[in-house]
mmCIF file of C-alpha atoms in Angstrom:
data_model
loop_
_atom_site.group_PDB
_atom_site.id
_atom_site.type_symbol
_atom_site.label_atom_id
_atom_site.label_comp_id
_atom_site.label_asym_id
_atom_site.label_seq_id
_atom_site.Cartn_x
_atom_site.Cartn_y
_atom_site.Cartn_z
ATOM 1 C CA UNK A 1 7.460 26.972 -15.908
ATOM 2 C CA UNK A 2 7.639 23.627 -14.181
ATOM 3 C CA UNK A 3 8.017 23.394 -10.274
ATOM 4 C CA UNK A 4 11.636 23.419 -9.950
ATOM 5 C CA UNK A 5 12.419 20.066 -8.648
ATOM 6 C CA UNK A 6 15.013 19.082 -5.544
ATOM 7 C CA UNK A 7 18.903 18.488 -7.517
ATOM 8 C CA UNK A 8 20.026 14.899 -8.359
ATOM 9 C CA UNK A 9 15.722 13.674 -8.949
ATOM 10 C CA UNK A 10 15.388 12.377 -12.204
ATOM 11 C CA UNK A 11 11.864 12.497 -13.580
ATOM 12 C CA UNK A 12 11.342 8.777 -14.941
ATOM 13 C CA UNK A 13 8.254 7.815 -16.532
ATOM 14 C CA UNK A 14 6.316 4.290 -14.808
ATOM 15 C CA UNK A 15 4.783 2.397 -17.439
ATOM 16 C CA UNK A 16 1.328 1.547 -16.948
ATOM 17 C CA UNK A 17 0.915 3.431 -14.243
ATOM 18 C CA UNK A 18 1.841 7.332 -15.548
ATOM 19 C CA UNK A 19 -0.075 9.442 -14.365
ATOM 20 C CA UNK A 20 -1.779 11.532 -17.616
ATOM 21 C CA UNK A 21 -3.834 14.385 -17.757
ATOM 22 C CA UNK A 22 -2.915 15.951 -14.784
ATOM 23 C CA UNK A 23 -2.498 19.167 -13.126
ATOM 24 C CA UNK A 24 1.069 20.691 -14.427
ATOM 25 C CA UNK A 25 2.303 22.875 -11.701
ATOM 26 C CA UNK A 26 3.474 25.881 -12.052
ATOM 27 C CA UNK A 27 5.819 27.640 -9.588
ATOM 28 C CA UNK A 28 4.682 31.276 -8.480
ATOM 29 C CA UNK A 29 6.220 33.712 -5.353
ATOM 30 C CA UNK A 30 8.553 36.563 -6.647
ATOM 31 C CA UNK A 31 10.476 36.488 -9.527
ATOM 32 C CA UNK A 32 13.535 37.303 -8.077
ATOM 33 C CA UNK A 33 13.725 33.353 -7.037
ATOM 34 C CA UNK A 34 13.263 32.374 -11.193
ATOM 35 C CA UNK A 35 16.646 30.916 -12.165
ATOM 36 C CA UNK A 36 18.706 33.272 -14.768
ATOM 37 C CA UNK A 37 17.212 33.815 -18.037
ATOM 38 C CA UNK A 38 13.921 31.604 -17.559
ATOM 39 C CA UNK A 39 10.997 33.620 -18.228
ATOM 40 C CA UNK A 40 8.592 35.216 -15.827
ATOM 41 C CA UNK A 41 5.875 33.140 -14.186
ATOM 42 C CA UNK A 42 2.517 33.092 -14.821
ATOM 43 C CA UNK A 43 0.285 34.748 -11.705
ATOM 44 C CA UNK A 44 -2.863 32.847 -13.637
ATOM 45 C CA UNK A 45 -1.104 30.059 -13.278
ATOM 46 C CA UNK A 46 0.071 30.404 -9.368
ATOM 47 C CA UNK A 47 -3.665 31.277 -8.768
ATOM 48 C CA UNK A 48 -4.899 27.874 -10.129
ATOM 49 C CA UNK A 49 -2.319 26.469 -7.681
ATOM 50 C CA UNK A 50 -2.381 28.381 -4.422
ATOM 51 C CA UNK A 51 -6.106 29.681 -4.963
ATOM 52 C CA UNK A 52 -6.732 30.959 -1.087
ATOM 53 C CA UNK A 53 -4.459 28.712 0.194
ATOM 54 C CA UNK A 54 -2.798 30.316 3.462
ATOM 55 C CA UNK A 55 -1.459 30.456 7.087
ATOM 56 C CA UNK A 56 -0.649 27.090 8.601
ATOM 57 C CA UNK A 57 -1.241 23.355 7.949
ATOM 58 C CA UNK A 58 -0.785 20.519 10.268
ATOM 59 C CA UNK A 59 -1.393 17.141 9.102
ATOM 60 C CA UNK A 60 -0.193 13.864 11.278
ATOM 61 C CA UNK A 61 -0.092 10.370 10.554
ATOM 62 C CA UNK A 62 1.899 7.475 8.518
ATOM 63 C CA UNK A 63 5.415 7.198 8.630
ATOM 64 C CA UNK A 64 5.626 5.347 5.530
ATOM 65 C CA UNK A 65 4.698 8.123 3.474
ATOM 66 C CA UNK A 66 7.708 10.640 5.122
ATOM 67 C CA UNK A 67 9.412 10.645 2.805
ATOM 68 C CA UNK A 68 7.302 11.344 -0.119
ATOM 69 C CA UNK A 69 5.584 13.972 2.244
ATOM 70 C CA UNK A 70 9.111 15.662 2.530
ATOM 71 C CA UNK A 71 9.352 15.856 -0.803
ATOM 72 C CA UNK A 72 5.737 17.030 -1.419
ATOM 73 C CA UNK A 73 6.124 20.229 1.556
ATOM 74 C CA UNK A 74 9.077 21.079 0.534
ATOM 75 C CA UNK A 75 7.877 21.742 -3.391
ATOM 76 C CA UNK A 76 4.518 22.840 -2.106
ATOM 77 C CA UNK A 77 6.053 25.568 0.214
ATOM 78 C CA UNK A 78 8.690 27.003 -2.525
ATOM 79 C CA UNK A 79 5.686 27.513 -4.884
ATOM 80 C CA UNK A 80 2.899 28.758 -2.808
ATOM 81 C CA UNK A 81 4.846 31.048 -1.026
ATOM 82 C CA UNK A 82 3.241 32.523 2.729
ATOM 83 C CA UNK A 83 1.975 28.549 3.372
ATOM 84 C CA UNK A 84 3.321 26.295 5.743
ATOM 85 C CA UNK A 85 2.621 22.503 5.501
ATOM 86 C CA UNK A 86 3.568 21.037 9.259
ATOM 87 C CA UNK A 87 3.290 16.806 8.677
ATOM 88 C CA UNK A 88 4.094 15.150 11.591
ATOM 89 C CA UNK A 89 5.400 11.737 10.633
ATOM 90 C CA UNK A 90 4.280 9.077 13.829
ATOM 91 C CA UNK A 91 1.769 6.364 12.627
ATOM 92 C CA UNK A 92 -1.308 5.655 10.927
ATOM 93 C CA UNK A 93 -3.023 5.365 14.327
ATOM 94 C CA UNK A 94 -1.611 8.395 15.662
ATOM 95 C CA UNK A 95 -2.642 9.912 12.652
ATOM 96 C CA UNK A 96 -6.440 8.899 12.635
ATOM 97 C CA UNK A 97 -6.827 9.852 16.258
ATOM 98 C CA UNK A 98 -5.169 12.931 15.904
ATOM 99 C CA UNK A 99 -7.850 13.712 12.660
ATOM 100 C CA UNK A 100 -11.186 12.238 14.964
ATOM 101 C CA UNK A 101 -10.058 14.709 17.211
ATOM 102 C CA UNK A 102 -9.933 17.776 14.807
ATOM 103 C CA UNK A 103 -6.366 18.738 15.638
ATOM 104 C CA UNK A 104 -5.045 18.393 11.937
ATOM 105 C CA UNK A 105 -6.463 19.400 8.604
ATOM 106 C CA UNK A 106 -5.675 15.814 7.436
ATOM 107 C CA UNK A 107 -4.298 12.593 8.406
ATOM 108 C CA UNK A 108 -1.987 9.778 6.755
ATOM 109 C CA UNK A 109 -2.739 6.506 6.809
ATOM 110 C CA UNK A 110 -1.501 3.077 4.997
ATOM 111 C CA UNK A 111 -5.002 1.349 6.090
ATOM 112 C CA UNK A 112 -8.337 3.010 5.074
ATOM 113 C CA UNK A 113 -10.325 4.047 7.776
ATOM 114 C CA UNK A 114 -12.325 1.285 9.822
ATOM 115 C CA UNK A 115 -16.638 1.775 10.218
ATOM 116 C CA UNK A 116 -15.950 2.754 13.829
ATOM 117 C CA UNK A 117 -13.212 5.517 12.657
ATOM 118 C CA UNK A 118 -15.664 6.561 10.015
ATOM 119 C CA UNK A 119 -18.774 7.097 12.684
ATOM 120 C CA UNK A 120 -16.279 9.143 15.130
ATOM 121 C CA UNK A 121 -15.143 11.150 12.473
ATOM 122 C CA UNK A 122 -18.878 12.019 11.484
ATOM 123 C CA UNK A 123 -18.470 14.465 15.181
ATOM 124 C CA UNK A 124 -15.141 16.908 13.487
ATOM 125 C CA UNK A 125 -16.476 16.804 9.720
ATOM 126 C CA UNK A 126 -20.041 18.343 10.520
ATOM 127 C CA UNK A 127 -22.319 16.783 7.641
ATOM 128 C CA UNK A 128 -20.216 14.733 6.553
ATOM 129 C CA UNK A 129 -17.361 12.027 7.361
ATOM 130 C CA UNK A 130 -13.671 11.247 6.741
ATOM 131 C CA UNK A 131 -12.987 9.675 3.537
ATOM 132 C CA UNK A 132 -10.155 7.574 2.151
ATOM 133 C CA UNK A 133 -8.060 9.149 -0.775
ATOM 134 C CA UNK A 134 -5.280 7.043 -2.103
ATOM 135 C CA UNK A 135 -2.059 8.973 -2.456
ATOM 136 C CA UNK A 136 1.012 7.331 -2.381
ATOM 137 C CA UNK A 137 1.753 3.559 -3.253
ATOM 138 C CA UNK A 138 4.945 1.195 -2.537
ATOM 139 C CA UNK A 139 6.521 -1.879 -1.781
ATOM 140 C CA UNK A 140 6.752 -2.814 1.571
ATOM 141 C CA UNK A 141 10.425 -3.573 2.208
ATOM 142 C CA UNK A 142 12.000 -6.993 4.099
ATOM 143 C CA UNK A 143 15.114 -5.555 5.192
ATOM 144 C CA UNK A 144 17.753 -7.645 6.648
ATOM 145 C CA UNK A 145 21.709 -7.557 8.340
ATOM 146 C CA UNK A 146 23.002 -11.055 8.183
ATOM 147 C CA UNK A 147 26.932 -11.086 7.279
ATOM 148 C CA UNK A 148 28.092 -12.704 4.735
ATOM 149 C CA UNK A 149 24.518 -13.117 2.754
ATOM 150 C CA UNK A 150 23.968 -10.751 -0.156
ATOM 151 C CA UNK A 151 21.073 -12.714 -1.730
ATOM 152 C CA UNK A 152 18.358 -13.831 0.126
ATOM 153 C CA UNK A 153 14.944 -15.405 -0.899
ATOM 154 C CA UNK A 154 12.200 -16.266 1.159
ATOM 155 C CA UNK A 155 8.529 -17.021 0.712
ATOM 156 C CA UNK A 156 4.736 -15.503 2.570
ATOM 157 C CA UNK A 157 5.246 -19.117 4.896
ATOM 158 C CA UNK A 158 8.413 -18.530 5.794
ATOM 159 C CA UNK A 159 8.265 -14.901 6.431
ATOM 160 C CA UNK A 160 5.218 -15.661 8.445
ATOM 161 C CA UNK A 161 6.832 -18.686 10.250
ATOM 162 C CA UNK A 162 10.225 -15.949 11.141
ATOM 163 C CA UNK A 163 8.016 -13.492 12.555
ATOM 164 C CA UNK A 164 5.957 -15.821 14.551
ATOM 165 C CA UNK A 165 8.896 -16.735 16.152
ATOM 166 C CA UNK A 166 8.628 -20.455 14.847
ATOM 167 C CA UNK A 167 11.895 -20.146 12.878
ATOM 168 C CA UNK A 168 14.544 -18.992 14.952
ATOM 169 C CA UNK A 169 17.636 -19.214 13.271
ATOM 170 C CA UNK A 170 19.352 -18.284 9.754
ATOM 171 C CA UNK A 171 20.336 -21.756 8.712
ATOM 172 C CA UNK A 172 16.591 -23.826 9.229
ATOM 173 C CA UNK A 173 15.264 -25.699 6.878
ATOM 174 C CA UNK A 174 12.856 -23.846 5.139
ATOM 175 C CA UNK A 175 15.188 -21.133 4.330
ATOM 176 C CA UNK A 176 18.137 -23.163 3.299
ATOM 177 C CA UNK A 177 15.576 -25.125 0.821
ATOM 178 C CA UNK A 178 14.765 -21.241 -0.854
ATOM 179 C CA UNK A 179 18.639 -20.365 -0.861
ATOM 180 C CA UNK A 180 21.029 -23.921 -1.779
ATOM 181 C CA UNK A 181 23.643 -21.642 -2.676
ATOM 182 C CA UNK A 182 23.838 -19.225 0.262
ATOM 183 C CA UNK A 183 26.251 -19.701 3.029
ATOM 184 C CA UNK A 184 23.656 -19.340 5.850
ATOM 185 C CA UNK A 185 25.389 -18.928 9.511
ATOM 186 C CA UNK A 186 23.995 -20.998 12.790
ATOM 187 C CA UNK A 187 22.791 -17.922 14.137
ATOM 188 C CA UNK A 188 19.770 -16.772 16.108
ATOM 189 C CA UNK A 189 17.324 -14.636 14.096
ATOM 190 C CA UNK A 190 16.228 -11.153 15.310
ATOM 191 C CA UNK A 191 12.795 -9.944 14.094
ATOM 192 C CA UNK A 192 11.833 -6.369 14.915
ATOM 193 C CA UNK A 193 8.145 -5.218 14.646
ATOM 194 C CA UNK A 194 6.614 -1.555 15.030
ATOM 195 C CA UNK A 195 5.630 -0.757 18.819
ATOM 196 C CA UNK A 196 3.241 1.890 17.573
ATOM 197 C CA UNK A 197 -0.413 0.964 15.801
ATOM 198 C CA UNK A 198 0.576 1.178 11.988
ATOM 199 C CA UNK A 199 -0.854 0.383 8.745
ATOM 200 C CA UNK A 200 2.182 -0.642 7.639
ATOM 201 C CA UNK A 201 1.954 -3.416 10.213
ATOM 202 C CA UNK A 202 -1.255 -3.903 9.022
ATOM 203 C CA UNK A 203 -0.447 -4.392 5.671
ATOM 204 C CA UNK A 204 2.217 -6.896 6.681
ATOM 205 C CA UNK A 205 -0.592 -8.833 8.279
ATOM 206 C CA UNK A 206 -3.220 -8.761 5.389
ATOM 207 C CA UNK A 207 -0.035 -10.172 2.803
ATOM 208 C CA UNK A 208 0.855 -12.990 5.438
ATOM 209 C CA UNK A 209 -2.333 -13.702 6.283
ATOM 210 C CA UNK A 210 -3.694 -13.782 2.196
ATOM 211 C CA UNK A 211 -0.125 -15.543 1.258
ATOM 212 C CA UNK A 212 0.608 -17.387 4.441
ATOM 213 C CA UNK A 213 -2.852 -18.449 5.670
ATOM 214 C CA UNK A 214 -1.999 -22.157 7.285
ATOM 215 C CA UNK A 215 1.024 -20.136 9.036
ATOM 216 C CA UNK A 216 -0.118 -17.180 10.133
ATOM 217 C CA UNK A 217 -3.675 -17.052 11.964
ATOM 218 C CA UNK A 218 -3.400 -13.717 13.142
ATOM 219 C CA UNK A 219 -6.217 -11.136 12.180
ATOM 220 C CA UNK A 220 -4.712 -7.947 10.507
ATOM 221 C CA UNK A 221 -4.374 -5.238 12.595
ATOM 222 C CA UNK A 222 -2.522 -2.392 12.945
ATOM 223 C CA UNK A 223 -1.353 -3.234 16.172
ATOM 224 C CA UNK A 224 1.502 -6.400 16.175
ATOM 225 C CA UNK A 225 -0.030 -9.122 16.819
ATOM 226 C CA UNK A 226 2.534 -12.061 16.957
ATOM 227 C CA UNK A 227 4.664 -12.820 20.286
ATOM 228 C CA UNK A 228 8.341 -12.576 20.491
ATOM 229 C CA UNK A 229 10.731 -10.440 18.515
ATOM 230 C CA UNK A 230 11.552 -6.389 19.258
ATOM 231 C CA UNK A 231 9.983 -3.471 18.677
ATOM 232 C CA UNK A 232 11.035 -0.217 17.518
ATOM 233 C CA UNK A 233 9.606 3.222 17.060
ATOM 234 C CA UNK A 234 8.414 3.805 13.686
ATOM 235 C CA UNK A 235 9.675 2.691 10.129
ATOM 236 C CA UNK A 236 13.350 4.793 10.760
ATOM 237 C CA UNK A 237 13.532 2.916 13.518
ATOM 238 C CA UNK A 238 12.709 -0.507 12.949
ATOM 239 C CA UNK A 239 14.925 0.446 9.443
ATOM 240 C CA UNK A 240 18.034 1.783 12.076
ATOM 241 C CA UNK A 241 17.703 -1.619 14.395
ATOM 242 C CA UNK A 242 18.278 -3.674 11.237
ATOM 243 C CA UNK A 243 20.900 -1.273 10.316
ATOM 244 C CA UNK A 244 22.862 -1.973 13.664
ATOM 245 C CA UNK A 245 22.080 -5.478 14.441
ATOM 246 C CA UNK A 246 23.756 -8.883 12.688
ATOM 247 C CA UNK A 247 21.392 -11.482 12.147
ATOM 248 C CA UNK A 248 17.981 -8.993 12.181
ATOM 249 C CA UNK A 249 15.070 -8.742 10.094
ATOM 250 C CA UNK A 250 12.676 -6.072 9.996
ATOM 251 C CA UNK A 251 9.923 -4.832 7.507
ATOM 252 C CA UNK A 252 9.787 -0.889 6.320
ATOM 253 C CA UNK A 253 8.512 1.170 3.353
ATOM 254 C CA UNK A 254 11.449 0.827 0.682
ATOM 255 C CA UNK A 255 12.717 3.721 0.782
ATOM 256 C CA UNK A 256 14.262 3.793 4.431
ATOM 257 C CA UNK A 257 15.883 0.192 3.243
ATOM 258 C CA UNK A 258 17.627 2.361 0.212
ATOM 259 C CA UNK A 259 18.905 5.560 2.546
ATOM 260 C CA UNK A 260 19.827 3.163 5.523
ATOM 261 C CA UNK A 261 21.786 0.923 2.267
ATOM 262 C CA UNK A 262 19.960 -2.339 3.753
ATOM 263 C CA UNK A 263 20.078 -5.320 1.909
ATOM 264 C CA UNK A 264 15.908 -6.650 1.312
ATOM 265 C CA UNK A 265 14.071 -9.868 0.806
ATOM 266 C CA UNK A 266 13.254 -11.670 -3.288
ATOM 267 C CA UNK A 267 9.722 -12.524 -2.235
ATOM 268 C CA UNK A 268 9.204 -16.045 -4.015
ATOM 269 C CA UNK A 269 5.612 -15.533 -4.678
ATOM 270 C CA UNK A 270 5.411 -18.956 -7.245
ATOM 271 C CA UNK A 271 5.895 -16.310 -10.545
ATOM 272 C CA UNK A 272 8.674 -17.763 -12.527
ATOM 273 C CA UNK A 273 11.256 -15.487 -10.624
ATOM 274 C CA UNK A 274 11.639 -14.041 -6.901
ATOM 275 C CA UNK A 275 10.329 -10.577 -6.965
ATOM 276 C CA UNK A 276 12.298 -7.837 -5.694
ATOM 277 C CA UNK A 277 11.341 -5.346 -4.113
ATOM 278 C CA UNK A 278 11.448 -2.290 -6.402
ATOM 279 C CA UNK A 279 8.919 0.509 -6.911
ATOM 280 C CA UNK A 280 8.190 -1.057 -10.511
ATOM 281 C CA UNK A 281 7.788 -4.506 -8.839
ATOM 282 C CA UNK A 282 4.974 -2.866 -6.552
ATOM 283 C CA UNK A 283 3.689 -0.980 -9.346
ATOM 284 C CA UNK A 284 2.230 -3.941 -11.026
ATOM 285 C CA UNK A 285 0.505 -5.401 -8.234
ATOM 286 C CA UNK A 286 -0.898 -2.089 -7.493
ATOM 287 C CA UNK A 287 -2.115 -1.593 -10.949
ATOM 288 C CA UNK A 288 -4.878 -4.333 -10.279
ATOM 289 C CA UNK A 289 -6.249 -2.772 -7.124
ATOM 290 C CA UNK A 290 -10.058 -1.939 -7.553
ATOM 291 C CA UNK A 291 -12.222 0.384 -5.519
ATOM 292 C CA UNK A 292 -13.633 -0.635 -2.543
ATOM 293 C CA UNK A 293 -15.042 2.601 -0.842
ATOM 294 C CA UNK A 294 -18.667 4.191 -1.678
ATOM 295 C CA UNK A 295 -19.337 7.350 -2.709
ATOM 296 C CA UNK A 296 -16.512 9.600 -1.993
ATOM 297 C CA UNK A 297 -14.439 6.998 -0.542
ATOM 298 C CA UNK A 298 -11.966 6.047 -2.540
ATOM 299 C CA UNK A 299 -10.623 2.889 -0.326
ATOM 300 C CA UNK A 300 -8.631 0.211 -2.340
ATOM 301 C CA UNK A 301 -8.491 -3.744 -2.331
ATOM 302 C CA UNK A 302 -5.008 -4.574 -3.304
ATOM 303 C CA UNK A 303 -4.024 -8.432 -4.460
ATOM 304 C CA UNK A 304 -1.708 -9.474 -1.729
ATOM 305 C CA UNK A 305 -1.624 -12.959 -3.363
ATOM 306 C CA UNK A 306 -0.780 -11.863 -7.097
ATOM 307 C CA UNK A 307 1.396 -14.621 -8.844
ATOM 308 C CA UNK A 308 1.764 -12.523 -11.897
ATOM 309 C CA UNK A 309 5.423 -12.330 -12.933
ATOM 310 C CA UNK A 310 7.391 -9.176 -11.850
ATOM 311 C CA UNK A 311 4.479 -7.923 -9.196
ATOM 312 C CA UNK A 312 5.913 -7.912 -5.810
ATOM 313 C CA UNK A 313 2.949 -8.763 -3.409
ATOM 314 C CA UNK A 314 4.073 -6.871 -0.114
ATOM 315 C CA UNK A 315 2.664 -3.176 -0.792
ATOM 316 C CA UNK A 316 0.545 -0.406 0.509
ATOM 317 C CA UNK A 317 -1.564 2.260 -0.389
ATOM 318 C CA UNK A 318 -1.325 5.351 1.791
ATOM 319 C CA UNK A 319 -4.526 7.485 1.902
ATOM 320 C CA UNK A 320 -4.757 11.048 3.121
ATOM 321 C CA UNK A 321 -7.825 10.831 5.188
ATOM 322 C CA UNK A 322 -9.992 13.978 4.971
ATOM 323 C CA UNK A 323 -13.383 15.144 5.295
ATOM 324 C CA UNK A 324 -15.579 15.064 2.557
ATOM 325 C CA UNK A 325 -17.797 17.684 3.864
ATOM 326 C CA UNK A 326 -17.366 19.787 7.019
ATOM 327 C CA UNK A 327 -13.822 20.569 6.741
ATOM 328 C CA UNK A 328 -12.661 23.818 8.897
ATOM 329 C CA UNK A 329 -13.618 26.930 6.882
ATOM 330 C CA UNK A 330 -9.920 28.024 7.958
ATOM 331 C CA UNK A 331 -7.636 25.382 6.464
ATOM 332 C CA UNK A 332 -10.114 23.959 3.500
ATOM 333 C CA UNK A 333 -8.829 25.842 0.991
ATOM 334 C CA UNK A 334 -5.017 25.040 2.130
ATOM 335 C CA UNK A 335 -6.345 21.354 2.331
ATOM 336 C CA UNK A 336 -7.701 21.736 -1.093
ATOM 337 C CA UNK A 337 -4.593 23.131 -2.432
ATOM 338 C CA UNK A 338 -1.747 20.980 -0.807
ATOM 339 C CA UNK A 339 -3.798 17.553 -2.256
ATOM 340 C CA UNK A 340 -4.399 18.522 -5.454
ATOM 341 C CA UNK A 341 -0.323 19.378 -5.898
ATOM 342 C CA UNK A 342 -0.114 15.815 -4.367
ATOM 343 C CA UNK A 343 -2.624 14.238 -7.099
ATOM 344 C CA UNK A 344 -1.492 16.406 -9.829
ATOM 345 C CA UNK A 345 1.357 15.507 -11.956
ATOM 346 C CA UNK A 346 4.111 16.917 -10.532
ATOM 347 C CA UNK A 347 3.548 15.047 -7.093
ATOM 348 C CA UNK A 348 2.951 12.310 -8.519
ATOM 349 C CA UNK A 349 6.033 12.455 -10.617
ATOM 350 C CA UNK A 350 8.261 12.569 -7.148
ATOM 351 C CA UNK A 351 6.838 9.311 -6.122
ATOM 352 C CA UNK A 352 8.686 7.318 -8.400
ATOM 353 C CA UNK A 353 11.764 9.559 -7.906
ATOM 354 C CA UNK A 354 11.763 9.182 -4.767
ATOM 355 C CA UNK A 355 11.325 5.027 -4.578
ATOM 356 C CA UNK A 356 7.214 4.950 -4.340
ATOM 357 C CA UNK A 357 4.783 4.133 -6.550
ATOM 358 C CA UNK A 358 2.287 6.968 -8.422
ATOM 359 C CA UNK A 359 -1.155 5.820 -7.898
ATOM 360 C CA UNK A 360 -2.806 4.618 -11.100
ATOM 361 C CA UNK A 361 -4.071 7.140 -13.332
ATOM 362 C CA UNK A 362 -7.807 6.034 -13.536
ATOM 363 C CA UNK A 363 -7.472 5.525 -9.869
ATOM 364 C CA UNK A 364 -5.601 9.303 -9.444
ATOM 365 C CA UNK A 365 -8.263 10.919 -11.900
ATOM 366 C CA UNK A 366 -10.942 10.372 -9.394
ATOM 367 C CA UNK A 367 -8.343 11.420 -6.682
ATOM 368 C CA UNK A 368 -8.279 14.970 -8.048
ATOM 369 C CA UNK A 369 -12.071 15.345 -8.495
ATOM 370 C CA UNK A 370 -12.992 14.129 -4.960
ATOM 371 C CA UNK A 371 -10.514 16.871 -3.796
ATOM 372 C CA UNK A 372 -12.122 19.456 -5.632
ATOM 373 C CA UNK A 373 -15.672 18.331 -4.105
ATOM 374 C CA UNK A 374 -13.959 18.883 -0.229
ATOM 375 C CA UNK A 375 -16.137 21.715 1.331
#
């Protein structure tokens, strides 16, 4: 039987980027749970699923990825019953330091790990080193509050120009010229930025500076770089500042812009139409990414300057940074178990449910066999 899935998801299917041939899971714990008149489950199957997994879990890192990783526990824990999956949403920085310093089985992160990251984790995973495996994919989100606008469309210059604090106000120039029919109000923009190292940030900063490069001259980083504007704690809170504030702007994985019912940015990216900012959209810029990483590494280089019709440019690829060898003896097999549920179909499958992007299924297939190599 199929892993029951959370009421009101709707399993939709992504196009290009299905993910085939993977892992079906199957639920397993005591029958008595099984919903009236389905059949009993398989304890084969459960073992293929929760083989040795046990005891506790913590895992720290991207906030971007919440969400998703919700989604993920929450399914993981009903089916392998006696398991308990503790993710600690903060940042991708948080999460990488917390990982270097071997208090969590695994970290998130929407930036792959940097040469110095990789040669301090090289002291927790003894013979080995972390790795990058790409897990969840999205749009990155240009939320906005500005009364009275419904419809707004603004290009990599412009964005870079607003949160370089060169544009100040809703009615300049350069936005009026993308928008001739939008009723823009003389009012003072408000830009909010993460105040926490984040690859989200950082993957802000790699699109501006790809997109935008005569306009924003900032290296990408995951800490903000630009002067001006506010900061806020987090994606739910930049999303919740934008939420509160007339006149603000802010930048968040999508799916905090669709629970906080935020109004986002058409990125015109010179395709024949503004893209919007959908988990299709983000899809099929994502589908061109190639591997960067060697060996194990699985580290992606994404097209932030795609001009193909219908492939909003603004995403990132979470990775789940583990180690490819040296893992704890106590939590590898839990490890093991929680990321290939999150590579296999039916994690995948909540991605696009829940407003993310599955990874694509060449990409995924190698996902699932560097997870089975962890030791």
């Amino acid at each position: 039987m199929k892993l029951q899935r959370k009421n009101g998801l709707r399993a939709t299917a992504l196009g290009a980027l299905a993910v085939s041939g993977a892992l079906v899971l199957t639920a397993c714990g005591s029958d008595d749970n099984a919903p009236e008149g389905s059949a009993p489950k398989s304890s084969a199957s459960t073992s293929a699923v929760c083989k040795d997994a046990k005891g506790q879990l913590l895992a720290s890192g991207s906030s971007a990825q919440k969400n998703a990783m919700d989604l993920w526990v929450k399914e993981y824990m009903a089916t392998c019953t006696g398991v308990e999956v503790n993710y600690k949403s903060s940042s991708s920085g948080e999460g990488i330091v917390a990982f270097n310093q071997g208090t969590v089985g695994f970290a998130g992160s929407d930036s792959a790990l940097k040469p110095e990251e990789v040669a301090d984790s090289k002291k927790i995973c003894t013979g080995g080193q972390g790795i990058n495996l790409p897990m969840v994919g999205g749009p990155i989100a240009i939320g906005y509050h500005l009364e009275g606008v419904d419809s707004l469309v603004l290009d990599a210059p412009t964005l870079a120009r607003i949160f370089d604090s060169k544009i100040k106000n809703w009615d300049d120039a350069a936005i009026k010229t993308l928008n001739p029919d939008a009723k823009l109000p003389n009012k003072p923009i408000q830009a909010f930025h993460r105040s926490e190292d984040s690859g989200t940030t950082q993957n802000l900063g790699k699109y501006l500076g790809t997109a935008a490069s005569s306009d924003w001259k900032y290296e990408a980083e995951k800490k903000w770089p630009a002067p001006g504007g506010q900061a806020a704690s987090g994606s739910s809170g930049v999303a919740t500042q934008v939420k509160q504030v007339d006149g603000s702007i802010g930048y968040f994985e999508l799916s905090y812009a669709t629970s906080q019912q935020l109004s986002t940015v058409k990125i015109d990216t010179g395709a024949t139409a503004p893209v919007e900012a959908t988990s299709e959209n983000a899809s099929k810029a994502i589908a061109a990414a190639k591997i960067k990483g060697t060996g194990k590494d699985l580290a992606l280089d994404l097209d932030y300057a795609t001009k193909a019709d219908g492939a909003y440019p603004i995403v990132l690829v979470t990775y789940e940074i583990a180690c490819d060898k040296g893992n704890k003896p106590e939590t590898l097999a839990t490890v093991k178990s929680f990321l290939n549920y999150t590579a296999g179909a039916d994690g995948q499958k909540l991605l696009s449910e829940a407003g993310y992007a599955p990874i694509p299924a060449e990409i995924n297939a190698k996902v699932r066999e560097t997870v089975a190599s962890l030791s």
